[in-house]
Amino acid sequence: MIEINNRLKKLRKDRKLTQQQLAEVFGLGISSISSYESGDRKPSYAVLKQYSAYFHVSTDYILGFENRQMLDISDLTEDEKDSIRILMTKYREKRK
């Protein structure tokens, strides 16, 4: 199972954020973000919820209980959602 610290670091780096930028977004010190990513400290439930909301992933994903990363499409129109579903189906068929 993937370590929480690696997942947190990956989420941040995938968005091309520095630890300082993420600390500012969450209202935390850079030392907290650094400690979470190095594995020296575990984030509190409140901080896990912040990560989950900000990066649009489930807490189960962060904790390593699931490997699927979810996309938040709740603010899209039905036509936009349908377009994404069609595109995803085409990519999946292409991989076969």
PDB file of N, CA and C in Angstrom, residues 22-82:
ATOM      1  N   LEU A  22       1.140  25.611  -1.119  1.00  0.00           N
ATOM      2  CA  LEU A  22       0.105  24.761  -0.525  1.00  0.00           C
ATOM      3  C   LEU A  22      -0.134  25.147   0.934  1.00  0.00           C
ATOM      4  N   ALA A  23       0.927  25.466   1.653  1.00  0.00           N
ATOM      5  CA  ALA A  23       0.784  25.899   3.046  1.00  0.00           C
ATOM      6  C   ALA A  23      -0.085  27.147   3.124  1.00  0.00           C
ATOM      7  N   GLU A  24       0.098  28.070   2.208  1.00  0.00           N
ATOM      8  CA  GLU A  24      -0.710  29.292   2.183  1.00  0.00           C
ATOM      9  C   GLU A  24      -2.176  28.982   1.885  1.00  0.00           C
ATOM     10  N   VAL A  25      -2.421  28.076   0.944  1.00  0.00           N
ATOM     11  CA  VAL A  25      -3.794  27.696   0.607  1.00  0.00           C
ATOM     12  C   VAL A  25      -4.503  27.100   1.825  1.00  0.00           C
ATOM     13  N   PHE A  26      -3.799  26.261   2.569  1.00  0.00           N
ATOM     14  CA  PHE A  26      -4.396  25.562   3.705  1.00  0.00           C
ATOM     15  C   PHE A  26      -4.312  26.358   5.009  1.00  0.00           C
ATOM     16  N   GLY A  27      -3.588  27.461   4.995  1.00  0.00           N
ATOM     17  CA  GLY A  27      -3.421  28.234   6.217  1.00  0.00           C
ATOM     18  C   GLY A  27      -2.542  27.526   7.234  1.00  0.00           C
ATOM     19  N   LEU A  28      -1.541  26.825   6.728  1.00  0.00           N
ATOM     20  CA  LEU A  28      -0.603  26.080   7.568  1.00  0.00           C
ATOM     21  C   LEU A  28       0.806  26.612   7.370  1.00  0.00           C
ATOM     22  N   GLY A  29       1.694  26.200   8.236  1.00  0.00           N
ATOM     23  CA  GLY A  29       3.099  26.532   8.057  1.00  0.00           C
ATOM     24  C   GLY A  29       3.732  25.579   7.055  1.00  0.00           C
ATOM     25  N   ILE A  30       4.751  26.053   6.373  1.00  0.00           N
ATOM     26  CA  ILE A  30       5.459  25.201   5.415  1.00  0.00           C
ATOM     27  C   ILE A  30       6.047  23.980   6.120  1.00  0.00           C
ATOM     28  N   SER A  31       6.411  24.136   7.398  1.00  0.00           N
ATOM     29  CA  SER A  31       6.984  23.007   8.138  1.00  0.00           C
ATOM     30  C   SER A  31       5.965  21.879   8.296  1.00  0.00           C
ATOM     31  N   SER A  32       4.677  22.214   8.378  1.00  0.00           N
ATOM     32  CA  SER A  32       3.639  21.182   8.472  1.00  0.00           C
ATOM     33  C   SER A  32       3.565  20.385   7.179  1.00  0.00           C
ATOM     34  N   ILE A  33       3.520  21.090   6.048  1.00  0.00           N
ATOM     35  CA  ILE A  33       3.463  20.413   4.745  1.00  0.00           C
ATOM     36  C   ILE A  33       4.699  19.546   4.561  1.00  0.00           C
ATOM     37  N   SER A  34       5.860  20.079   4.897  1.00  0.00           N
ATOM     38  CA  SER A  34       7.103  19.337   4.777  1.00  0.00           C
ATOM     39  C   SER A  34       7.083  18.080   5.652  1.00  0.00           C
ATOM     40  N   SER A  35       6.577  18.206   6.867  1.00  0.00           N
ATOM     41  CA  SER A  35       6.506  17.058   7.788  1.00  0.00           C
ATOM     42  C   SER A  35       5.547  15.984   7.292  1.00  0.00           C
ATOM     43  N   TYR A  36       4.430  16.405   6.689  1.00  0.00           N
ATOM     44  CA  TYR A  36       3.482  15.426   6.138  1.00  0.00           C
ATOM     45  C   TYR A  36       4.127  14.664   4.987  1.00  0.00           C
ATOM     46  N   GLU A  37       4.831  15.394   4.121  1.00  0.00           N
ATOM     47  CA  GLU A  37       5.421  14.783   2.930  1.00  0.00           C
ATOM     48  C   GLU A  37       6.645  13.931   3.237  1.00  0.00           C
ATOM     49  N   SER A  38       7.332  14.235   4.317  1.00  0.00           N
ATOM     50  CA  SER A  38       8.498  13.427   4.688  1.00  0.00           C
ATOM     51  C   SER A  38       8.091  12.220   5.533  1.00  0.00           C
ATOM     52  N   GLY A  39       6.863  12.225   6.017  1.00  0.00           N
ATOM     53  CA  GLY A  39       6.385  11.117   6.843  1.00  0.00           C
ATOM     54  C   GLY A  39       6.689  11.291   8.316  1.00  0.00           C
ATOM     55  N   ASP A  40       7.240  12.452   8.684  1.00  0.00           N
ATOM     56  CA  ASP A  40       7.541  12.710  10.099  1.00  0.00           C
ATOM     57  C   ASP A  40       6.274  12.904  10.923  1.00  0.00           C
ATOM     58  N   ARG A  41       5.247  13.442  10.285  1.00  0.00           N
ATOM     59  CA  ARG A  41       3.961  13.655  10.953  1.00  0.00           C
ATOM     60  C   ARG A  41       2.840  13.196  10.047  1.00  0.00           C
ATOM     61  N   LYS A  42       1.739  12.796  10.649  1.00  0.00           N
ATOM     62  CA  LYS A  42       0.530  12.446   9.901  1.00  0.00           C
ATOM     63  C   LYS A  42      -0.432  13.622   9.993  1.00  0.00           C
ATOM     64  N   PRO A  43      -1.103  13.947   8.891  1.00  0.00           N
ATOM     65  CA  PRO A  43      -2.058  15.051   8.944  1.00  0.00           C
ATOM     66  C   PRO A  43      -3.288  14.681   9.768  1.00  0.00           C
ATOM     67  N   SER A  44      -3.881  15.680  10.399  1.00  0.00           N
ATOM     68  CA  SER A  44      -5.116  15.468  11.157  1.00  0.00           C
ATOM     69  C   SER A  44      -6.254  15.187  10.183  1.00  0.00           C
ATOM     70  N   TYR A  45      -7.374  14.759  10.727  1.00  0.00           N
ATOM     71  CA  TYR A  45      -8.547  14.501   9.882  1.00  0.00           C
ATOM     72  C   TYR A  45      -8.974  15.789   9.175  1.00  0.00           C
ATOM     73  N   ALA A  46      -8.921  16.914   9.880  1.00  0.00           N
ATOM     74  CA  ALA A  46      -9.304  18.198   9.282  1.00  0.00           C
ATOM     75  C   ALA A  46      -8.404  18.530   8.095  1.00  0.00           C
ATOM     76  N   VAL A  47      -7.111  18.264   8.232  1.00  0.00           N
ATOM     77  CA  VAL A  47      -6.173  18.541   7.132  1.00  0.00           C
ATOM     78  C   VAL A  47      -6.402  17.558   5.987  1.00  0.00           C
ATOM     79  N   LEU A  48      -6.684  16.298   6.295  1.00  0.00           N
ATOM     80  CA  LEU A  48      -7.011  15.329   5.240  1.00  0.00           C
ATOM     81  C   LEU A  48      -8.216  15.803   4.440  1.00  0.00           C
ATOM     82  N   LYS A  49      -9.206  16.340   5.120  1.00  0.00           N
ATOM     83  CA  LYS A  49     -10.397  16.859   4.432  1.00  0.00           C
ATOM     84  C   LYS A  49     -10.035  18.045   3.548  1.00  0.00           C
ATOM     85  N   GLN A  50      -9.095  18.881   3.997  1.00  0.00           N
ATOM     86  CA  GLN A  50      -8.646  19.994   3.167  1.00  0.00           C
ATOM     87  C   GLN A  50      -7.981  19.485   1.891  1.00  0.00           C
ATOM     88  N   TYR A  51      -7.096  18.512   2.041  1.00  0.00           N
ATOM     89  CA  TYR A  51      -6.444  17.909   0.867  1.00  0.00           C
ATOM     90  C   TYR A  51      -7.500  17.323  -0.076  1.00  0.00           C
ATOM     91  N   SER A  52      -8.420  16.586   0.492  1.00  0.00           N
ATOM     92  CA  SER A  52      -9.458  15.929  -0.294  1.00  0.00           C
ATOM     93  C   SER A  52     -10.265  16.945  -1.102  1.00  0.00           C
ATOM     94  N   ALA A  53     -10.709  18.003  -0.452  1.00  0.00           N
ATOM     95  CA  ALA A  53     -11.514  19.017  -1.129  1.00  0.00           C
ATOM     96  C   ALA A  53     -10.697  19.786  -2.169  1.00  0.00           C
ATOM     97  N   TYR A  54      -9.495  20.172  -1.813  1.00  0.00           N
ATOM     98  CA  TYR A  54      -8.677  20.983  -2.707  1.00  0.00           C
ATOM     99  C   TYR A  54      -8.261  20.216  -3.962  1.00  0.00           C
ATOM    100  N   PHE A  55      -7.867  18.963  -3.782  1.00  0.00           N
ATOM    101  CA  PHE A  55      -7.375  18.169  -4.912  1.00  0.00           C
ATOM    102  C   PHE A  55      -8.460  17.307  -5.555  1.00  0.00           C
ATOM    103  N   HIS A  56      -9.693  17.393  -5.044  1.00  0.00           N
ATOM    104  CA  HIS A  56     -10.828  16.650  -5.599  1.00  0.00           C
ATOM    105  C   HIS A  56     -10.569  15.142  -5.631  1.00  0.00           C
ATOM    106  N   VAL A  57     -10.084  14.634  -4.510  1.00  0.00           N
ATOM    107  CA  VAL A  57      -9.878  13.193  -4.354  1.00  0.00           C
ATOM    108  C   VAL A  57     -10.538  12.767  -3.047  1.00  0.00           C
ATOM    109  N   SER A  58     -10.772  11.485  -2.902  1.00  0.00           N
ATOM    110  CA  SER A  58     -11.369  10.985  -1.662  1.00  0.00           C
ATOM    111  C   SER A  58     -10.279  10.831  -0.597  1.00  0.00           C
ATOM    112  N   THR A  59     -10.703  10.840   0.649  1.00  0.00           N
ATOM    113  CA  THR A  59      -9.739  10.574   1.720  1.00  0.00           C
ATOM    114  C   THR A  59      -9.226   9.147   1.610  1.00  0.00           C
ATOM    115  N   ASP A  60     -10.048   8.229   1.112  1.00  0.00           N
ATOM    116  CA  ASP A  60      -9.582   6.855   0.890  1.00  0.00           C
ATOM    117  C   ASP A  60      -8.433   6.824  -0.112  1.00  0.00           C
ATOM    118  N   TYR A  61      -8.498   7.668  -1.127  1.00  0.00           N
ATOM    119  CA  TYR A  61      -7.400   7.749  -2.096  1.00  0.00           C
ATOM    120  C   TYR A  61      -6.127   8.229  -1.398  1.00  0.00           C
ATOM    121  N   ILE A  62      -6.257   9.279  -0.591  1.00  0.00           N
ATOM    122  CA  ILE A  62      -5.093   9.822   0.114  1.00  0.00           C
ATOM    123  C   ILE A  62      -4.494   8.770   1.049  1.00  0.00           C
ATOM    124  N   LEU A  63      -5.359   8.051   1.745  1.00  0.00           N
ATOM    125  CA  LEU A  63      -4.899   7.053   2.717  1.00  0.00           C
ATOM    126  C   LEU A  63      -4.409   5.760   2.068  1.00  0.00           C
ATOM    127  N   GLY A  64      -4.575   5.643   0.755  1.00  0.00           N
ATOM    128  CA  GLY A  64      -4.074   4.476   0.038  1.00  0.00           C
ATOM    129  C   GLY A  64      -5.023   3.294   0.005  1.00  0.00           C
ATOM    130  N   PHE A  65      -6.286   3.502   0.393  1.00  0.00           N
ATOM    131  CA  PHE A  65      -7.258   2.408   0.372  1.00  0.00           C
ATOM    132  C   PHE A  65      -7.824   2.178  -1.017  1.00  0.00           C
ATOM    133  N   GLU A  66      -7.693   3.150  -1.882  1.00  0.00           N
ATOM    134  CA  GLU A  66      -8.118   2.983  -3.263  1.00  0.00           C
ATOM    135  C   GLU A  66      -7.117   3.678  -4.161  1.00  0.00           C
ATOM    136  N   ASN A  67      -7.015   3.190  -5.374  1.00  0.00           N
ATOM    137  CA  ASN A  67      -6.046   3.750  -6.306  1.00  0.00           C
ATOM    138  C   ASN A  67      -6.677   4.608  -7.388  1.00  0.00           C
ATOM    139  N   ARG A  68      -7.989   4.608  -7.418  1.00  0.00           N
ATOM    140  CA  ARG A  68      -8.656   5.421  -8.433  1.00  0.00           C
ATOM    141  C   ARG A  68      -8.714   6.864  -7.971  1.00  0.00           C
ATOM    142  N   GLN A  69      -8.332   7.740  -8.859  1.00  0.00           N
ATOM    143  CA  GLN A  69      -8.427   9.161  -8.571  1.00  0.00           C
ATOM    144  C   GLN A  69      -9.699   9.653  -9.245  1.00  0.00           C
ATOM    145  N   MET A  70     -10.563  10.272  -8.481  1.00  0.00           N
ATOM    146  CA  MET A  70     -11.853  10.715  -8.988  1.00  0.00           C
ATOM    147  C   MET A  70     -11.744  12.132  -9.553  1.00  0.00           C
ATOM    148  N   LEU A  71     -12.585  12.408 -10.525  1.00  0.00           N
ATOM    149  CA  LEU A  71     -12.685  13.743 -11.083  1.00  0.00           C
ATOM    150  C   LEU A  71     -13.990  14.368 -10.613  1.00  0.00           C
ATOM    151  N   ASP A  72     -13.929  15.591 -10.157  1.00  0.00           N
ATOM    152  CA  ASP A  72     -15.128  16.305  -9.730  1.00  0.00           C
ATOM    153  C   ASP A  72     -15.711  17.020 -10.938  1.00  0.00           C
ATOM    154  N   ILE A  73     -16.823  16.503 -11.421  1.00  0.00           N
ATOM    155  CA  ILE A  73     -17.477  17.114 -12.579  1.00  0.00           C
ATOM    156  C   ILE A  73     -18.845  17.685 -12.193  1.00  0.00           C
ATOM    157  N   SER A  74     -19.059  17.875 -10.903  1.00  0.00           N
ATOM    158  CA  SER A  74     -20.366  18.304 -10.408  1.00  0.00           C
ATOM    159  C   SER A  74     -20.785  19.681 -10.910  1.00  0.00           C
ATOM    160  N   ASP A  75     -19.832  20.533 -11.255  1.00  0.00           N
ATOM    161  CA  ASP A  75     -20.192  21.876 -11.711  1.00  0.00           C
ATOM    162  C   ASP A  75     -20.320  21.993 -13.229  1.00  0.00           C
ATOM    163  N   LEU A  76     -20.230  20.863 -13.928  1.00  0.00           N
ATOM    164  CA  LEU A  76     -20.359  20.872 -15.382  1.00  0.00           C
ATOM    165  C   LEU A  76     -21.809  20.653 -15.793  1.00  0.00           C
ATOM    166  N   THR A  77     -22.134  21.088 -17.002  1.00  0.00           N
ATOM    167  CA  THR A  77     -23.478  20.846 -17.540  1.00  0.00           C
ATOM    168  C   THR A  77     -23.594  19.374 -17.919  1.00  0.00           C
ATOM    169  N   GLU A  78     -24.800  18.929 -18.131  1.00  0.00           N
ATOM    170  CA  GLU A  78     -25.008  17.526 -18.539  1.00  0.00           C
ATOM    171  C   GLU A  78     -24.327  17.242 -19.873  1.00  0.00           C
ATOM    172  N   ASP A  79     -24.372  18.181 -20.809  1.00  0.00           N
ATOM    173  CA  ASP A  79     -23.693  17.993 -22.095  1.00  0.00           C
ATOM    174  C   ASP A  79     -22.188  17.857 -21.912  1.00  0.00           C
ATOM    175  N   GLU A  80     -21.615  18.670 -21.034  1.00  0.00           N
ATOM    176  CA  GLU A  80     -20.177  18.583 -20.766  1.00  0.00           C
ATOM    177  C   GLU A  80     -19.823  17.249 -20.122  1.00  0.00           C
ATOM    178  N   LYS A  81     -20.677  16.793 -19.194  1.00  0.00           N
ATOM    179  CA  LYS A  81     -20.445  15.492 -18.547  1.00  0.00           C
ATOM    180  C   LYS A  81     -20.510  14.367 -19.569  1.00  0.00           C
ATOM    181  N   ASP A  82     -21.480  14.436 -20.481  1.00  0.00           N
ATOM    182  CA  ASP A  82     -21.596  13.417 -21.520  1.00  0.00           C
ATOM    183  C   ASP A  82     -20.356  13.402 -22.416  1.00  0.00           C
TER     184      ASP A  82
END
